[in-house]
C-alpha cells in the first residue's frame, strides 16, 4: 500500500479539525491522504430502507466534501475516501496500522475538564501500532482554560526546573516567542520511534522542538536532603546531562531542528499540559499494546484529556 496519512471522519466539528490537521500532515510528508468513515448503522428489518440509504448518501457527501476541501487547501495532494462497515474501534485501528499517522477528532469540554475522549478514540490510541493524533476544534478562551487544566492534571506540582537552550539565551528567547512542538520524554525508557516522530515533525514544520523530561527523587531523598541540601542540585544536573546525551545523536541527525531541553522535578503531567499552551503538537509515548483492554499510562491519560494542543500518542518499541 502507498504511504499515507489517515483521518477518521464523521460529521462533528472536531472531526473536521482532525481532517484539516491530517491534510496538512500528509502534505508536509509528501504522502497521500486517506479519509475513512465507519458506518455502524444497525441493519435490522425495522429500519426503513429509505433511512439507511439517506444515511449512506449523507456520509458519501461528507467524504466527498472533505476530500475537495483537502485538495483545495493543498493543491496536488492525493486524496482517497473510503466508507467501511463494522465496529468503529476495530476498523479505525486496522486503518491506523496501515498509515504513517492517523488523526481522530476529540470533543473538548472546556479548559478545566479538557478532552472528552470516547471509547472509540481510546481504543484506537491504545491498540494501534502506529502514531495516533487526537485533535479538537478551537474553542474561544482555550488558552486560559489550559492554565486551569494544568493545575488539575499536575497533582503535586513541579519544583526546581533546569532549562538548557540549544543555541544560547537569544535562541531560547526566539523559540519561546513562536509556536513549537513539545515532546514528553522519559530518558529511562528512550524510544527511537518516538524521537524520530518528534524530530521529523519539527523538521518538516520548521518549528522548534521542546523536550521535557520529568524526574522524581528516590524515597530516601527527604532525609538525605536534610543532611546534604546540595543533593537535589546534583540529581537535577545528572538528569539534565542524561537528557543532553540522549538527544546528542538526534541533534546530529536533524541539525536544522532547534532544540530546547527542559528538566523538571515532579509529575510530568502538569509540566506537559502547561507546555501545550501555544504548541502546535504535544507528543508522548505509550508502552505496550492492549487491544482487548485499552489502557494508557497516567501521564498519557492526563495530557490526552487536558492538553491545549493536539496530542500525538506514539507506541514505544
PDB file of C-alpha atoms in Angstrom:
ATOM      1  CA  UNK A   1       0.000   0.000   0.000  1.00  0.00           C
ATOM      2  CA  UNK A   2       1.176   3.538  -0.775  1.00  0.00           C
ATOM      3  CA  UNK A   3       2.397   5.729   2.058  1.00  0.00           C
ATOM      4  CA  UNK A   4      -0.412   7.801   3.510  1.00  0.00           C
ATOM      5  CA  UNK A   5      -1.914   9.644   6.460  1.00  0.00           C
ATOM      6  CA  UNK A   6      -5.383   8.554   7.614  1.00  0.00           C
ATOM      7  CA  UNK A   7      -8.191  10.513   9.227  1.00  0.00           C
ATOM      8  CA  UNK A   8     -11.338   9.023  10.729  1.00  0.00           C
ATOM      9  CA  UNK A   9     -14.228  11.247   9.678  1.00  0.00           C
ATOM     10  CA  UNK A  10     -17.730  11.851  10.990  1.00  0.00           C
ATOM     11  CA  UNK A  11     -19.892  14.974  10.898  1.00  0.00           C
ATOM     12  CA  UNK A  12     -18.565  16.574  14.108  1.00  0.00           C
ATOM     13  CA  UNK A  13     -16.653  19.854  14.228  1.00  0.00           C
ATOM     14  CA  UNK A  14     -13.769  18.054  15.896  1.00  0.00           C
ATOM     15  CA  UNK A  15     -13.618  15.520  13.101  1.00  0.00           C
ATOM     16  CA  UNK A  16     -13.327  18.303  10.538  1.00  0.00           C
ATOM     17  CA  UNK A  17     -10.483  19.802  12.582  1.00  0.00           C
ATOM     18  CA  UNK A  18      -8.774  16.393  12.518  1.00  0.00           C
ATOM     19  CA  UNK A  19      -9.250  16.223   8.740  1.00  0.00           C
ATOM     20  CA  UNK A  20      -7.597  19.618   8.319  1.00  0.00           C
ATOM     21  CA  UNK A  21      -4.706  18.505  10.550  1.00  0.00           C
ATOM     22  CA  UNK A  22      -4.313  15.243   8.619  1.00  0.00           C
ATOM     23  CA  UNK A  23      -4.314  17.021   5.257  1.00  0.00           C
ATOM     24  CA  UNK A  24      -1.568  19.355   6.404  1.00  0.00           C
ATOM     25  CA  UNK A  25       0.426  16.433   7.787  1.00  0.00           C
ATOM     26  CA  UNK A  26       0.075  14.440   4.568  1.00  0.00           C
ATOM     27  CA  UNK A  27       1.175  17.445   2.503  1.00  0.00           C
ATOM     28  CA  UNK A  28       4.210  18.039   4.731  1.00  0.00           C
ATOM     29  CA  UNK A  29       5.217  14.379   4.439  1.00  0.00           C
ATOM     30  CA  UNK A  30       4.594  14.274   0.690  1.00  0.00           C
ATOM     31  CA  UNK A  31       2.223  11.314   1.021  1.00  0.00           C
ATOM     32  CA  UNK A  32      -1.432  10.646   0.234  1.00  0.00           C
ATOM     33  CA  UNK A  33      -4.391  11.374   2.496  1.00  0.00           C
ATOM     34  CA  UNK A  34      -6.916   8.634   3.217  1.00  0.00           C
ATOM     35  CA  UNK A  35     -10.294   9.768   4.584  1.00  0.00           C
ATOM     36  CA  UNK A  36     -12.252   6.962   6.259  1.00  0.00           C
ATOM     37  CA  UNK A  37     -15.786   6.850   7.621  1.00  0.00           C
ATOM     38  CA  UNK A  38     -17.013   3.798   9.519  1.00  0.00           C
ATOM     39  CA  UNK A  39     -20.707   3.109   9.099  1.00  0.00           C
ATOM     40  CA  UNK A  40     -22.101   1.446  12.221  1.00  0.00           C
ATOM     41  CA  UNK A  41     -25.783   1.926  11.426  1.00  0.00           C
ATOM     42  CA  UNK A  42     -27.587  -1.265  12.505  1.00  0.00           C
ATOM     43  CA  UNK A  43     -29.041  -3.391   9.754  1.00  0.00           C
ATOM     44  CA  UNK A  44     -32.417  -4.633  11.015  1.00  0.00           C
ATOM     45  CA  UNK A  45     -35.818  -5.307   9.444  1.00  0.00           C
ATOM     46  CA  UNK A  46     -37.453  -2.480  11.388  1.00  0.00           C
ATOM     47  CA  UNK A  47     -35.019   0.130   9.987  1.00  0.00           C
ATOM     48  CA  UNK A  48     -36.617   1.716   6.905  1.00  0.00           C
ATOM     49  CA  UNK A  49     -34.545   1.182   3.804  1.00  0.00           C
ATOM     50  CA  UNK A  50     -35.016   4.813   2.807  1.00  0.00           C
ATOM     51  CA  UNK A  51     -33.475   5.979   6.088  1.00  0.00           C
ATOM     52  CA  UNK A  52     -30.494   3.678   5.673  1.00  0.00           C
ATOM     53  CA  UNK A  53     -29.982   4.920   2.117  1.00  0.00           C
ATOM     54  CA  UNK A  54     -30.241   8.525   3.278  1.00  0.00           C
ATOM     55  CA  UNK A  55     -27.506   7.964   5.856  1.00  0.00           C
ATOM     56  CA  UNK A  56     -25.219   6.379   3.293  1.00  0.00           C
ATOM     57  CA  UNK A  57     -25.795   9.303   0.939  1.00  0.00           C
ATOM     58  CA  UNK A  58     -25.142  11.757   3.778  1.00  0.00           C
ATOM     59  CA  UNK A  59     -21.777  10.245   4.632  1.00  0.00           C
ATOM     60  CA  UNK A  60     -20.779   9.872   0.999  1.00  0.00           C
ATOM     61  CA  UNK A  61     -21.357  13.610   0.687  1.00  0.00           C
ATOM     62  CA  UNK A  62     -19.341  14.189   3.843  1.00  0.00           C
ATOM     63  CA  UNK A  63     -16.409  12.224   2.464  1.00  0.00           C
ATOM     64  CA  UNK A  64     -16.573  13.955  -0.905  1.00  0.00           C
ATOM     65  CA  UNK A  65     -16.651  17.427   0.634  1.00  0.00           C
ATOM     66  CA  UNK A  66     -13.753  16.614   2.967  1.00  0.00           C
ATOM     67  CA  UNK A  67     -11.677  15.388   0.026  1.00  0.00           C
ATOM     68  CA  UNK A  68     -12.491  18.502  -2.016  1.00  0.00           C
ATOM     69  CA  UNK A  69     -11.535  20.744   0.887  1.00  0.00           C
ATOM     70  CA  UNK A  70      -8.201  18.947   1.376  1.00  0.00           C
ATOM     71  CA  UNK A  71      -7.358  19.209  -2.345  1.00  0.00           C
ATOM     72  CA  UNK A  72      -8.301  22.887  -2.359  1.00  0.00           C
ATOM     73  CA  UNK A  73      -6.178  23.666   0.695  1.00  0.00           C
ATOM     74  CA  UNK A  74      -3.236  21.562  -0.514  1.00  0.00           C
ATOM     75  CA  UNK A  75      -3.068  21.570  -4.331  1.00  0.00           C
ATOM     76  CA  UNK A  76      -1.596  18.375  -5.703  1.00  0.00           C
ATOM     77  CA  UNK A  77      -2.425  16.328  -2.605  1.00  0.00           C
ATOM     78  CA  UNK A  78      -3.544  12.784  -3.461  1.00  0.00           C
ATOM     79  CA  UNK A  79      -6.777  12.148  -1.529  1.00  0.00           C
ATOM     80  CA  UNK A  80      -8.810   8.937  -1.388  1.00  0.00           C
ATOM     81  CA  UNK A  81     -12.028   8.279   0.508  1.00  0.00           C
ATOM     82  CA  UNK A  82     -13.482   5.070   1.863  1.00  0.00           C
ATOM     83  CA  UNK A  83     -16.652   4.082   3.677  1.00  0.00           C
ATOM     84  CA  UNK A  84     -16.343   0.847   5.621  1.00  0.00           C
ATOM     85  CA  UNK A  85     -18.877  -1.147   7.635  1.00  0.00           C
ATOM     86  CA  UNK A  86     -18.165  -2.663  11.024  1.00  0.00           C
ATOM     87  CA  UNK A  87     -17.190  -1.696  14.544  1.00  0.00           C
ATOM     88  CA  UNK A  88     -15.595   1.740  14.535  1.00  0.00           C
ATOM     89  CA  UNK A  89     -12.811   0.903  17.000  1.00  0.00           C
ATOM     90  CA  UNK A  90     -11.690  -2.203  15.157  1.00  0.00           C
ATOM     91  CA  UNK A  91     -11.951  -0.693  11.675  1.00  0.00           C
ATOM     92  CA  UNK A  92     -10.149   2.527  12.582  1.00  0.00           C
ATOM     93  CA  UNK A  93      -7.408   0.583  14.377  1.00  0.00           C
ATOM     94  CA  UNK A  94      -6.954  -1.532  11.258  1.00  0.00           C
ATOM     95  CA  UNK A  95      -6.744   1.620   9.145  1.00  0.00           C
ATOM     96  CA  UNK A  96      -4.345   3.259  11.614  1.00  0.00           C
ATOM     97  CA  UNK A  97      -1.995   0.260  11.497  1.00  0.00           C
ATOM     98  CA  UNK A  98      -1.614   0.803   7.747  1.00  0.00           C
ATOM     99  CA  UNK A  99      -0.913   4.561   7.977  1.00  0.00           C
ATOM    100  CA  UNK A 100       2.144   6.616   8.885  1.00  0.00           C
ATOM    101  CA  UNK A 101      -0.041   8.542  11.302  1.00  0.00           C
ATOM    102  CA  UNK A 102      -3.799   8.736  11.951  1.00  0.00           C
ATOM    103  CA  UNK A 103      -5.839  11.726  13.141  1.00  0.00           C
ATOM    104  CA  UNK A 104      -9.089  11.495  15.103  1.00  0.00           C
ATOM    105  CA  UNK A 105     -11.342  14.205  16.481  1.00  0.00           C
ATOM    106  CA  UNK A 106     -11.928  14.532  20.225  1.00  0.00           C
ATOM    107  CA  UNK A 107     -14.592  16.735  21.721  1.00  0.00           C
ATOM    108  CA  UNK A 108     -13.478  19.447  24.144  1.00  0.00           C
ATOM    109  CA  UNK A 109     -15.426  20.243  27.287  1.00  0.00           C
ATOM    110  CA  UNK A 110     -13.563  23.426  28.162  1.00  0.00           C
ATOM    111  CA  UNK A 111     -10.083  24.022  29.518  1.00  0.00           C
ATOM    112  CA  UNK A 112     -10.607  22.681  33.014  1.00  0.00           C
ATOM    113  CA  UNK A 113     -12.293  19.426  32.061  1.00  0.00           C
ATOM    114  CA  UNK A 114     -10.325  19.044  28.838  1.00  0.00           C
ATOM    115  CA  UNK A 115     -10.967  16.465  26.129  1.00  0.00           C
ATOM    116  CA  UNK A 116     -13.959  14.179  26.079  1.00  0.00           C
ATOM    117  CA  UNK A 117     -12.285  11.117  24.610  1.00  0.00           C
ATOM    118  CA  UNK A 118     -14.758   8.466  23.593  1.00  0.00           C
ATOM    119  CA  UNK A 119     -14.286   4.731  23.767  1.00  0.00           C
ATOM    120  CA  UNK A 120     -13.526   4.544  20.043  1.00  0.00           C
ATOM    121  CA  UNK A 121     -10.668   7.058  20.200  1.00  0.00           C
ATOM    122  CA  UNK A 122      -9.237   5.458  23.333  1.00  0.00           C
ATOM    123  CA  UNK A 123      -9.432   2.015  21.757  1.00  0.00           C
ATOM    124  CA  UNK A 124      -7.549   3.170  18.665  1.00  0.00           C
ATOM    125  CA  UNK A 125      -4.918   5.054  20.669  1.00  0.00           C
ATOM    126  CA  UNK A 126      -4.356   2.062  22.969  1.00  0.00           C
ATOM    127  CA  UNK A 127      -4.290  -0.616  20.279  1.00  0.00           C
ATOM    128  CA  UNK A 128      -2.718   0.905  17.168  1.00  0.00           C
ATOM    129  CA  UNK A 129       0.855   0.012  16.289  1.00  0.00           C
ATOM    130  CA  UNK A 130       1.306   3.430  14.661  1.00  0.00           C
ATOM    131  CA  UNK A 131       1.085   7.032  15.944  1.00  0.00           C
ATOM    132  CA  UNK A 132      -2.412   8.412  16.541  1.00  0.00           C
ATOM    133  CA  UNK A 133      -3.159  12.130  16.938  1.00  0.00           C
ATOM    134  CA  UNK A 134      -6.202  13.437  18.816  1.00  0.00           C
ATOM    135  CA  UNK A 135      -7.446  16.829  17.635  1.00  0.00           C
ATOM    136  CA  UNK A 136     -10.210  19.031  18.958  1.00  0.00           C
ATOM    137  CA  UNK A 137     -11.799  22.108  17.438  1.00  0.00           C
ATOM    138  CA  UNK A 138     -10.579  25.508  18.543  1.00  0.00           C
ATOM    139  CA  UNK A 139     -12.591  26.996  21.373  1.00  0.00           C
ATOM    140  CA  UNK A 140     -12.663  30.641  22.497  1.00  0.00           C
ATOM    141  CA  UNK A 141     -10.596  31.071  25.639  1.00  0.00           C
ATOM    142  CA  UNK A 142      -8.880  27.705  25.202  1.00  0.00           C
ATOM    143  CA  UNK A 143      -5.523  29.040  26.359  1.00  0.00           C
ATOM    144  CA  UNK A 144      -6.912  30.484  29.561  1.00  0.00           C
ATOM    145  CA  UNK A 145      -8.663  27.197  30.245  1.00  0.00           C
ATOM    146  CA  UNK A 146      -5.486  25.276  29.664  1.00  0.00           C
ATOM    147  CA  UNK A 147      -3.917  27.107  32.582  1.00  0.00           C
ATOM    148  CA  UNK A 148      -6.602  25.725  34.856  1.00  0.00           C
ATOM    149  CA  UNK A 149      -6.317  22.258  33.362  1.00  0.00           C
ATOM    150  CA  UNK A 150      -2.589  22.281  34.019  1.00  0.00           C
ATOM    151  CA  UNK A 151      -3.279  22.778  37.691  1.00  0.00           C
ATOM    152  CA  UNK A 152      -5.831  19.962  37.630  1.00  0.00           C
ATOM    153  CA  UNK A 153      -3.597  17.491  35.810  1.00  0.00           C
ATOM    154  CA  UNK A 154      -0.365  18.156  37.627  1.00  0.00           C
ATOM    155  CA  UNK A 155      -1.032  16.937  41.119  1.00  0.00           C
ATOM    156  CA  UNK A 156       1.801  17.871  43.419  1.00  0.00           C
ATOM    157  CA  UNK A 157       3.300  20.426  41.017  1.00  0.00           C
ATOM    158  CA  UNK A 158       6.767  20.898  39.567  1.00  0.00           C
ATOM    159  CA  UNK A 159       9.605  22.395  41.568  1.00  0.00           C
ATOM    160  CA  UNK A 160      13.086  23.364  40.519  1.00  0.00           C
ATOM    161  CA  UNK A 161      13.429  23.355  36.709  1.00  0.00           C
ATOM    162  CA  UNK A 162      16.657  23.245  34.753  1.00  0.00           C
ATOM    163  CA  UNK A 163      16.397  24.534  31.200  1.00  0.00           C
ATOM    164  CA  UNK A 164      19.041  24.255  28.526  1.00  0.00           C
ATOM    165  CA  UNK A 165      18.636  26.056  25.186  1.00  0.00           C
ATOM    166  CA  UNK A 166      20.295  24.621  22.078  1.00  0.00           C
ATOM    167  CA  UNK A 167      21.840  27.858  20.897  1.00  0.00           C
ATOM    168  CA  UNK A 168      22.117  30.135  23.895  1.00  0.00           C
ATOM    169  CA  UNK A 169      19.817  32.638  25.563  1.00  0.00           C
ATOM    170  CA  UNK A 170      18.965  34.539  22.371  1.00  0.00           C
ATOM    171  CA  UNK A 171      17.816  31.371  20.628  1.00  0.00           C
ATOM    172  CA  UNK A 172      15.745  30.370  23.661  1.00  0.00           C
ATOM    173  CA  UNK A 173      14.012  33.754  23.657  1.00  0.00           C
ATOM    174  CA  UNK A 174      13.247  33.418  19.949  1.00  0.00           C
ATOM    175  CA  UNK A 175      11.900  29.907  20.470  1.00  0.00           C
ATOM    176  CA  UNK A 176       9.579  30.986  23.281  1.00  0.00           C
ATOM    177  CA  UNK A 177       8.109  33.746  21.097  1.00  0.00           C
ATOM    178  CA  UNK A 178       6.813  31.372  18.428  1.00  0.00           C
ATOM    179  CA  UNK A 179       4.859  28.105  18.282  1.00  0.00           C
ATOM    180  CA  UNK A 180       6.772  24.895  18.811  1.00  0.00           C
ATOM    181  CA  UNK A 181       6.233  21.170  19.124  1.00  0.00           C
ATOM    182  CA  UNK A 182       6.632  19.534  22.522  1.00  0.00           C
ATOM    183  CA  UNK A 183       7.955  16.080  23.358  1.00  0.00           C
ATOM    184  CA  UNK A 184       7.473  14.445  26.745  1.00  0.00           C
ATOM    185  CA  UNK A 185      10.424  12.089  27.151  1.00  0.00           C
ATOM    186  CA  UNK A 186      11.379   9.535  29.803  1.00  0.00           C
ATOM    187  CA  UNK A 187      15.142   9.116  29.494  1.00  0.00           C
ATOM    188  CA  UNK A 188      14.937   5.829  31.423  1.00  0.00           C
ATOM    189  CA  UNK A 189      12.833   4.370  28.595  1.00  0.00           C
ATOM    190  CA  UNK A 190      14.018   6.058  25.371  1.00  0.00           C
ATOM    191  CA  UNK A 191      12.280   5.149  22.141  1.00  0.00           C
ATOM    192  CA  UNK A 192      13.641   5.596  18.635  1.00  0.00           C
ATOM    193  CA  UNK A 193      10.136   5.727  17.045  1.00  0.00           C
ATOM    194  CA  UNK A 194       9.071   8.495  19.438  1.00  0.00           C
ATOM    195  CA  UNK A 195      12.253  10.523  18.929  1.00  0.00           C
ATOM    196  CA  UNK A 196      12.124  10.036  15.165  1.00  0.00           C
ATOM    197  CA  UNK A 197       8.492  11.164  15.093  1.00  0.00           C
ATOM    198  CA  UNK A 198       9.268  14.248  17.200  1.00  0.00           C
ATOM    199  CA  UNK A 199      12.382  15.375  15.330  1.00  0.00           C
ATOM    200  CA  UNK A 200      10.802  14.589  11.964  1.00  0.00           C
ATOM    201  CA  UNK A 201       7.717  16.632  12.817  1.00  0.00           C
ATOM    202  CA  UNK A 202       9.795  19.611  13.937  1.00  0.00           C
ATOM    203  CA  UNK A 203      11.949  19.418  10.814  1.00  0.00           C
ATOM    204  CA  UNK A 204       9.018  19.174   8.392  1.00  0.00           C
ATOM    205  CA  UNK A 205       7.204  22.077  10.031  1.00  0.00           C
ATOM    206  CA  UNK A 206      10.335  24.163  10.590  1.00  0.00           C
ATOM    207  CA  UNK A 207       9.447  24.579  14.256  1.00  0.00           C
ATOM    208  CA  UNK A 208      11.499  24.416  17.447  1.00  0.00           C
ATOM    209  CA  UNK A 209      11.321  21.188  19.448  1.00  0.00           C
ATOM    210  CA  UNK A 210      10.906  21.476  23.217  1.00  0.00           C
ATOM    211  CA  UNK A 211      11.877  18.262  25.005  1.00  0.00           C
ATOM    212  CA  UNK A 212      10.525  17.915  28.540  1.00  0.00           C
ATOM    213  CA  UNK A 213      11.868  15.288  30.951  1.00  0.00           C
ATOM    214  CA  UNK A 214      10.474  14.839  34.446  1.00  0.00           C
ATOM    215  CA  UNK A 215      12.324  13.050  37.223  1.00  0.00           C
ATOM    216  CA  UNK A 216      11.498  12.188  40.831  1.00  0.00           C
ATOM    217  CA  UNK A 217      13.960  11.881  43.723  1.00  0.00           C
ATOM    218  CA  UNK A 218      14.368   8.494  45.428  1.00  0.00           C
ATOM    219  CA  UNK A 219      12.364   7.673  48.548  1.00  0.00           C
ATOM    220  CA  UNK A 220      15.350   8.460  50.734  1.00  0.00           C
ATOM    221  CA  UNK A 221      15.684  11.944  49.270  1.00  0.00           C
ATOM    222  CA  UNK A 222      13.778  13.728  52.051  1.00  0.00           C
ATOM    223  CA  UNK A 223      16.147  12.515  54.782  1.00  0.00           C
ATOM    224  CA  UNK A 224      19.238  12.886  52.600  1.00  0.00           C
ATOM    225  CA  UNK A 225      18.305  16.452  51.694  1.00  0.00           C
ATOM    226  CA  UNK A 226      18.357  17.401  55.368  1.00  0.00           C
ATOM    227  CA  UNK A 227      21.903  16.111  55.663  1.00  0.00           C
ATOM    228  CA  UNK A 228      23.036  17.487  52.303  1.00  0.00           C
ATOM    229  CA  UNK A 229      20.930  20.323  50.803  1.00  0.00           C
ATOM    230  CA  UNK A 230      23.011  20.184  47.624  1.00  0.00           C
ATOM    231  CA  UNK A 231      21.928  16.644  46.762  1.00  0.00           C
ATOM    232  CA  UNK A 232      18.918  17.861  44.792  1.00  0.00           C
ATOM    233  CA  UNK A 233      21.124  20.069  42.641  1.00  0.00           C
ATOM    234  CA  UNK A 234      23.345  17.123  41.850  1.00  0.00           C
ATOM    235  CA  UNK A 235      20.437  14.851  40.924  1.00  0.00           C
ATOM    236  CA  UNK A 236      18.953  17.520  38.688  1.00  0.00           C
ATOM    237  CA  UNK A 237      22.289  18.115  36.979  1.00  0.00           C
ATOM    238  CA  UNK A 238      22.686  14.407  36.256  1.00  0.00           C
ATOM    239  CA  UNK A 239      19.167  14.247  34.813  1.00  0.00           C
ATOM    240  CA  UNK A 240      19.919  17.230  32.561  1.00  0.00           C
ATOM    241  CA  UNK A 241      23.201  15.683  31.440  1.00  0.00           C
ATOM    242  CA  UNK A 242      21.427  12.396  30.714  1.00  0.00           C
ATOM    243  CA  UNK A 243      18.857  14.158  28.552  1.00  0.00           C
ATOM    244  CA  UNK A 244      21.548  16.049  26.648  1.00  0.00           C
ATOM    245  CA  UNK A 245      23.490  12.844  25.988  1.00  0.00           C
ATOM    246  CA  UNK A 246      20.375  11.010  24.819  1.00  0.00           C
ATOM    247  CA  UNK A 247      19.498  13.779  22.357  1.00  0.00           C
ATOM    248  CA  UNK A 248      23.029  14.244  21.005  1.00  0.00           C
ATOM    249  CA  UNK A 249      22.771  11.775  18.072  1.00  0.00           C
ATOM    250  CA  UNK A 250      19.324  13.100  17.153  1.00  0.00           C
ATOM    251  CA  UNK A 251      20.635  16.661  17.051  1.00  0.00           C
ATOM    252  CA  UNK A 252      23.328  15.446  14.665  1.00  0.00           C
ATOM    253  CA  UNK A 253      20.777  13.640  12.526  1.00  0.00           C
ATOM    254  CA  UNK A 254      18.474  16.687  12.409  1.00  0.00           C
ATOM    255  CA  UNK A 255      20.852  19.667  12.588  1.00  0.00           C
ATOM    256  CA  UNK A 256      18.172  22.010  11.273  1.00  0.00           C
ATOM    257  CA  UNK A 257      15.941  21.446  14.317  1.00  0.00           C
ATOM    258  CA  UNK A 258      16.298  23.946  17.147  1.00  0.00           C
ATOM    259  CA  UNK A 259      16.008  22.067  20.422  1.00  0.00           C
ATOM    260  CA  UNK A 260      15.192  23.321  23.911  1.00  0.00           C
ATOM    261  CA  UNK A 261      15.778  20.843  26.741  1.00  0.00           C
ATOM    262  CA  UNK A 262      13.818  21.162  29.963  1.00  0.00           C
ATOM    263  CA  UNK A 263      14.273  19.006  33.050  1.00  0.00           C
ATOM    264  CA  UNK A 264      11.705  19.298  35.832  1.00  0.00           C
ATOM    265  CA  UNK A 265      11.311  17.688  39.244  1.00  0.00           C
ATOM    266  CA  UNK A 266       7.969  16.073  39.973  1.00  0.00           C
ATOM    267  CA  UNK A 267       4.989  14.763  37.985  1.00  0.00           C
ATOM    268  CA  UNK A 268       5.322  15.140  34.224  1.00  0.00           C
ATOM    269  CA  UNK A 269       1.624  15.707  33.513  1.00  0.00           C
ATOM    270  CA  UNK A 270       1.400  19.254  34.840  1.00  0.00           C
ATOM    271  CA  UNK A 271       4.533  20.400  33.023  1.00  0.00           C
ATOM    272  CA  UNK A 272       3.403  18.856  29.743  1.00  0.00           C
ATOM    273  CA  UNK A 273      -0.091  20.324  29.972  1.00  0.00           C
ATOM    274  CA  UNK A 274       1.435  23.717  30.696  1.00  0.00           C
ATOM    275  CA  UNK A 275       3.867  23.284  27.790  1.00  0.00           C
ATOM    276  CA  UNK A 276       0.974  22.506  25.435  1.00  0.00           C
ATOM    277  CA  UNK A 277      -0.268  26.108  25.577  1.00  0.00           C
ATOM    278  CA  UNK A 278       0.720  27.715  22.304  1.00  0.00           C
ATOM    279  CA  UNK A 279       2.266  24.492  20.963  1.00  0.00           C
ATOM    280  CA  UNK A 280       1.265  23.040  17.607  1.00  0.00           C
ATOM    281  CA  UNK A 281       1.579  19.471  18.830  1.00  0.00           C
ATOM    282  CA  UNK A 282       2.326  17.587  22.047  1.00  0.00           C
ATOM    283  CA  UNK A 283       3.927  14.144  21.653  1.00  0.00           C
ATOM    284  CA  UNK A 284       4.062  11.360  24.231  1.00  0.00           C
ATOM    285  CA  UNK A 285       4.842   7.655  24.139  1.00  0.00           C
ATOM    286  CA  UNK A 286       2.738   4.631  25.030  1.00  0.00           C
ATOM    287  CA  UNK A 287       4.185   1.369  26.262  1.00  0.00           C
ATOM    288  CA  UNK A 288       2.514  -1.910  25.408  1.00  0.00           C
ATOM    289  CA  UNK A 289      -0.352  -2.812  23.125  1.00  0.00           C
ATOM    290  CA  UNK A 290      -3.626  -3.915  24.703  1.00  0.00           C
ATOM    291  CA  UNK A 291      -6.308  -4.402  22.038  1.00  0.00           C
ATOM    292  CA  UNK A 292      -8.624  -6.311  24.369  1.00  0.00           C
ATOM    293  CA  UNK A 293      -8.464  -3.813  27.242  1.00  0.00           C
ATOM    294  CA  UNK A 294      -7.402  -0.290  26.230  1.00  0.00           C
ATOM    295  CA  UNK A 295      -5.101   1.128  28.887  1.00  0.00           C
ATOM    296  CA  UNK A 296      -2.956   4.238  28.964  1.00  0.00           C
ATOM    297  CA  UNK A 297      -0.394   5.367  31.495  1.00  0.00           C
ATOM    298  CA  UNK A 298      -1.389   8.168  33.835  1.00  0.00           C
ATOM    299  CA  UNK A 299       0.782  10.801  32.115  1.00  0.00           C
ATOM    300  CA  UNK A 300      -0.546   9.948  28.658  1.00  0.00           C
ATOM    301  CA  UNK A 301      -4.080   9.834  30.014  1.00  0.00           C
ATOM    302  CA  UNK A 302      -3.676  13.265  31.626  1.00  0.00           C
ATOM    303  CA  UNK A 303      -2.265  15.012  28.583  1.00  0.00           C
ATOM    304  CA  UNK A 304      -4.875  13.450  26.289  1.00  0.00           C
ATOM    305  CA  UNK A 305      -7.642  14.922  28.422  1.00  0.00           C
ATOM    306  CA  UNK A 306      -6.106  18.283  29.311  1.00  0.00           C
ATOM    307  CA  UNK A 307      -3.685  19.356  26.562  1.00  0.00           C
ATOM    308  CA  UNK A 308      -4.462  22.609  24.788  1.00  0.00           C
ATOM    309  CA  UNK A 309      -2.724  21.271  21.669  1.00  0.00           C
ATOM    310  CA  UNK A 310      -3.344  18.197  19.529  1.00  0.00           C
ATOM    311  CA  UNK A 311      -1.790  15.125  21.180  1.00  0.00           C
ATOM    312  CA  UNK A 312       0.224  12.525  19.300  1.00  0.00           C
ATOM    313  CA  UNK A 313       0.479   9.169  21.070  1.00  0.00           C
ATOM    314  CA  UNK A 314       3.362   7.085  19.691  1.00  0.00           C
ATOM    315  CA  UNK A 315       3.775   3.394  20.558  1.00  0.00           C
ATOM    316  CA  UNK A 316       7.140   2.664  22.156  1.00  0.00           C
ATOM    317  CA  UNK A 317       9.040  -0.364  20.917  1.00  0.00           C
TER     318      UNK A 317
END
